[in-house]
Amino acid sequence: MKLSIAVSTPDARFSALALKGSFDDTFSLAKQAGFDGVEIAIKNPADFDARHIKSKLGAHGLELYAIGTGRAFGEEGLSFSDPDIKVRLAAIERIKRQIDFGAELGAAIIIGLILGKNPVTSESEDWAVEALRECAEYAVPADVTLVLEPINRYETSFIKTVDECLRFLDMVGVKSCKILLDSFHMNIEEASMEDSIRKAGARTAHVHVADSNRWHPGAGHIDFGSFVSTLKEIGYNHCLSAEMLPHPEPAVAARNTVAHLKKIIGA
Ligand code: LER
Ligand code: MN
């Protein structure tokens, strides 16, 4: 299993991105801490040049595993479940551009906060399912995997558990749309993290790690030994991507993540 860390440019408001700064600075910190690769939280891909990011990744010897898209909700209010059709269409357009960007960079696209935090009604659920289906169908010829993320109840309203995610994926009906498991959210919402990992099974395509307090793995009470061995049991061999608060400070959080997880994955 490879180790990854979520990074972003300094303007990102989302707090669980331990490394914020220029690509050179965050990539260099990630490499020094011992990560194999990164995921990047991008608000709008129109602001970036994929070739520039690719060359920076190459220069630092890092892989790119995924692109986070939640900033478009957190900072611009775009979502798949907004009552205003103009907002929903803007959210769909933004995710399509993220899919184009992911195709250039060979990265999965994360569908998490972009689902929105609106009241769940049969109407808003239909909007969310239709928006996701349109994006998932757009991603098929581009050979980009969309990963749908259950998020805890305080941050979202639609998909909070693996069960809800599986039900949603069945309604969407596009096989290349997979699941992202986040240990922090699972610790809040799942009755048993291990049973839920088994339920997600082969549909698991990306994993976020943070401890119970959203600090680095090892700083809280999640049993990452059991978490990782259950991921191995379902045949997951992609990456563990640290999406966590910069506590006690960014470089220490990054180094402690690698130290804790390397012992567990046996790398
Ligand atoms: C939000 O809490 C989160 O975990 C992100 O990965 C959402 O895209
Ligand atoms: Mn996450």
XYZ file of C-alpha atoms and ligand atoms in Angstrom:
276
model
C 0.000 0.000 0.000
C 1.340 3.455 -0.923
C 1.265 6.548 1.289
C -0.206 9.854 0.093
C -1.005 13.230 1.636
C -3.667 15.763 0.625
C -2.163 19.154 -0.254
C -3.497 22.467 -1.505
C -2.617 25.982 -2.475
C -2.486 28.460 0.480
C -5.946 29.942 -0.231
C -7.844 26.704 0.633
C -10.337 27.213 3.476
C -10.808 23.507 4.264
C -8.823 22.921 7.454
C -8.026 19.193 7.109
C -5.324 19.801 4.522
C -2.133 19.583 6.563
C 0.104 20.894 3.783
C -0.892 24.201 2.200
C 1.465 26.277 0.069
C 3.029 26.407 -3.383
C 3.299 23.073 -5.219
C 7.083 23.224 -4.768
C 6.769 23.687 -0.999
C 4.028 21.101 -0.353
C 5.537 18.523 -2.738
C 8.947 18.955 -1.171
C 7.537 18.555 2.390
C 5.560 15.466 1.285
C 8.657 13.880 -0.278
C 10.874 14.685 2.713
C 8.313 13.148 5.080
C 8.427 9.883 3.080
C 5.172 9.916 1.085
C 4.969 8.139 -2.287
C 2.487 10.615 -3.697
C -0.145 13.279 -3.094
C -3.735 14.203 -3.745
C -4.478 17.828 -4.570
C -7.544 19.797 -3.478
C -8.417 22.056 -6.408
C -11.217 24.632 -6.356
C -11.235 25.305 -10.104
C -8.989 23.488 -12.584
C -9.254 26.488 -14.947
C -6.747 28.212 -12.627
C -4.066 25.558 -13.246
C -2.042 24.001 -16.032
C -1.941 20.193 -15.809
C 1.459 20.054 -17.577
C 2.948 22.378 -14.947
C 1.638 20.174 -12.106
C 2.886 17.032 -13.898
C 6.381 18.458 -14.238
C 6.444 19.492 -10.551
C 5.315 15.990 -9.524
C 8.058 14.485 -11.691
C 10.694 16.847 -10.297
C 9.800 15.788 -6.751
C 9.405 12.082 -7.594
C 5.761 11.914 -6.467
C 2.677 10.171 -7.827
C -0.710 11.913 -8.024
C -3.517 9.689 -6.733
C -6.622 11.887 -6.653
C -8.079 15.376 -6.990
C -10.319 16.715 -4.212
C -13.255 18.838 -5.379
C -14.984 19.882 -2.127
C -13.573 23.427 -2.178
C -16.112 24.356 -4.874
C -18.820 23.686 -2.267
C -17.000 25.133 0.754
C -15.850 28.322 -0.954
C -18.355 28.876 -3.774
C -21.466 27.037 -2.603
C -21.693 24.787 -5.683
C -23.531 21.520 -5.080
C -25.436 18.714 -6.805
C -28.418 19.129 -4.456
C -28.944 22.912 -4.478
C -32.601 23.946 -5.027
C -31.374 26.439 -7.656
C -30.896 24.662 -10.986
C -28.243 27.226 -12.031
C -26.115 26.229 -9.032
C -26.566 22.515 -9.782
C -25.593 23.048 -13.433
C -22.514 25.027 -12.369
C -21.553 22.184 -10.003
C -21.916 19.610 -12.821
C -19.851 21.790 -15.181
C -17.130 22.179 -12.549
C -16.919 18.418 -11.969
C -16.743 17.788 -15.733
C -13.770 20.156 -15.924
C -12.228 18.294 -12.961
C -12.721 15.042 -14.925
C -10.897 16.557 -17.947
C -8.139 17.640 -15.550
C -8.033 14.183 -13.916
C -7.751 12.585 -17.380
C -4.685 14.731 -18.166
C -3.088 13.912 -14.834
C -4.168 10.266 -14.477
C -5.969 10.926 -11.183
C -9.292 9.859 -9.650
C -11.872 12.589 -8.935
C -13.337 12.804 -5.438
C -17.092 13.364 -5.076
C -17.692 14.300 -1.455
C -18.762 17.719 -0.187
C -19.969 18.702 -3.690
C -23.123 16.638 -2.984
C -24.120 19.491 -0.667
C -25.748 19.862 2.726
C -29.369 20.447 1.720
C -32.413 18.767 3.286
C -32.822 15.222 1.924
C -36.152 14.892 0.087
C -37.045 12.609 -2.805
C -36.668 15.660 -5.075
C -33.198 16.695 -3.817
C -32.053 13.065 -3.873
C -33.139 12.815 -7.522
C -31.175 15.988 -8.333
C -28.068 14.585 -6.663
C -28.376 11.170 -8.347
C -28.977 12.730 -11.789
C -26.026 15.119 -11.409
C -23.719 12.335 -10.336
C -24.925 10.065 -13.159
C -24.250 12.799 -15.728
C -20.695 13.259 -14.382
C -20.064 9.516 -14.050
C -21.165 8.902 -17.659
C -18.932 11.786 -18.787
C -15.979 10.159 -16.944
C -16.301 6.747 -18.689
C -14.760 7.632 -22.107
C -12.134 9.765 -20.308
C -11.188 6.636 -18.295
C -11.399 8.608 -15.048
C -12.623 6.966 -11.840
C -15.034 8.946 -9.679
C -14.849 8.067 -5.987
C -17.909 8.756 -3.860
C -17.162 9.589 -0.219
C -19.440 9.033 2.796
C -18.973 12.123 5.026
C -20.108 12.658 8.615
C -23.490 14.234 9.390
C -22.059 17.598 10.481
C -20.592 18.274 7.036
C -23.070 16.690 4.614
C -26.624 15.381 4.410
C -26.720 12.796 1.614
C -24.161 10.026 1.948
C -22.937 9.501 5.500
C -22.369 5.744 5.605
C -21.159 2.952 3.344
C -24.723 1.552 3.233
C -26.050 4.904 1.975
C -23.174 5.120 -0.508
C -23.937 1.652 -1.914
C -27.630 2.538 -2.268
C -26.691 5.779 -4.057
C -24.272 3.980 -6.385
C -27.001 1.494 -7.304
C -29.318 4.403 -8.173
C -26.576 6.050 -10.275
C -25.870 2.773 -12.049
C -22.447 3.581 -13.533
C -19.973 0.806 -12.652
C -16.818 2.928 -12.873
C -18.103 5.097 -10.001
C -16.421 3.705 -6.853
C -16.155 4.352 -3.104
C -13.755 6.468 -1.033
C -13.490 5.382 2.616
C -12.379 8.079 5.107
C -11.346 6.742 8.550
C -12.326 9.998 10.303
C -15.896 9.979 8.975
C -16.244 6.197 9.428
C -15.261 6.483 13.090
C -18.225 8.861 13.590
C -20.864 7.204 11.408
C -20.208 3.467 11.058
C -21.259 0.986 13.760
C -18.188 -1.099 12.840
C -15.497 0.316 10.572
C -14.305 -3.211 9.711
C -17.783 -4.497 8.743
C -18.314 -1.408 6.577
C -14.959 -1.870 4.824
C -16.046 -5.450 4.039
C -19.386 -4.169 2.683
C -17.614 -1.657 0.417
C -15.280 -4.493 -0.670
C -13.935 -4.399 -4.213
C -15.749 -1.123 -4.911
C -13.237 0.680 -2.656
C -10.956 2.766 -4.873
C -9.441 5.394 -2.541
C -8.921 5.812 1.216
C -8.495 8.910 3.393
C -6.814 8.572 6.770
C -6.956 10.809 9.824
C -7.317 9.759 13.427
C -10.497 10.134 15.541
C -9.622 13.780 16.330
C -8.692 14.412 12.673
C -5.061 14.709 13.697
C -2.414 12.451 12.144
C -2.834 8.658 12.412
C -1.527 7.626 15.816
C -2.743 10.808 17.569
C -6.217 9.498 18.440
C -7.996 6.222 19.195
C -8.599 4.635 15.765
C -7.037 1.167 15.524
C -5.185 1.565 12.216
C -3.779 -1.977 12.534
C -7.291 -3.373 12.258
C -8.334 -0.754 9.641
C -5.409 -1.609 7.342
C -5.644 -5.387 7.816
C -9.341 -5.236 6.837
C -8.433 -3.195 3.745
C -5.867 -5.871 2.871
C -8.527 -8.558 3.425
C -10.780 -6.958 0.744
C -7.825 -6.782 -1.658
C -7.348 -2.999 -1.457
C -3.771 -2.199 -2.482
C -3.967 1.415 -3.682
C -2.977 4.239 -1.298
C -3.750 5.635 2.149
C -4.097 9.382 1.710
C -3.699 11.544 4.820
C -6.406 14.216 4.964
C -5.852 15.711 8.404
C -5.407 18.847 10.466
C -1.908 20.370 10.596
C -1.438 19.448 14.253
C 0.900 20.176 16.031
C 2.315 21.679 12.842
C 2.309 20.605 9.175
C 5.721 18.924 8.821
C 5.382 17.067 12.145
C 1.878 15.819 11.248
C 3.261 14.598 7.903
C 6.286 12.817 9.438
C 4.212 11.248 12.237
C 1.704 9.908 9.677
C 4.456 8.127 7.770
C 6.071 6.794 10.975
C 2.760 5.404 12.285
C 1.479 3.938 9.010
C 4.795 2.441 7.817
C 4.906 0.307 10.971
C 1.386 -0.902 10.163
C 1.598 -1.530 6.420
C 5.038 -3.059 6.869
C 6.739 -0.853 4.276
C -14.621 16.384 3.968
O -14.677 16.301 5.324
C -13.755 15.336 3.398
O -13.418 14.357 4.031
C -13.294 15.527 2.020
O -12.546 14.436 1.574
C -14.484 15.843 1.147
O -14.261 15.911 -0.190
Mn -12.155 12.808 3.226
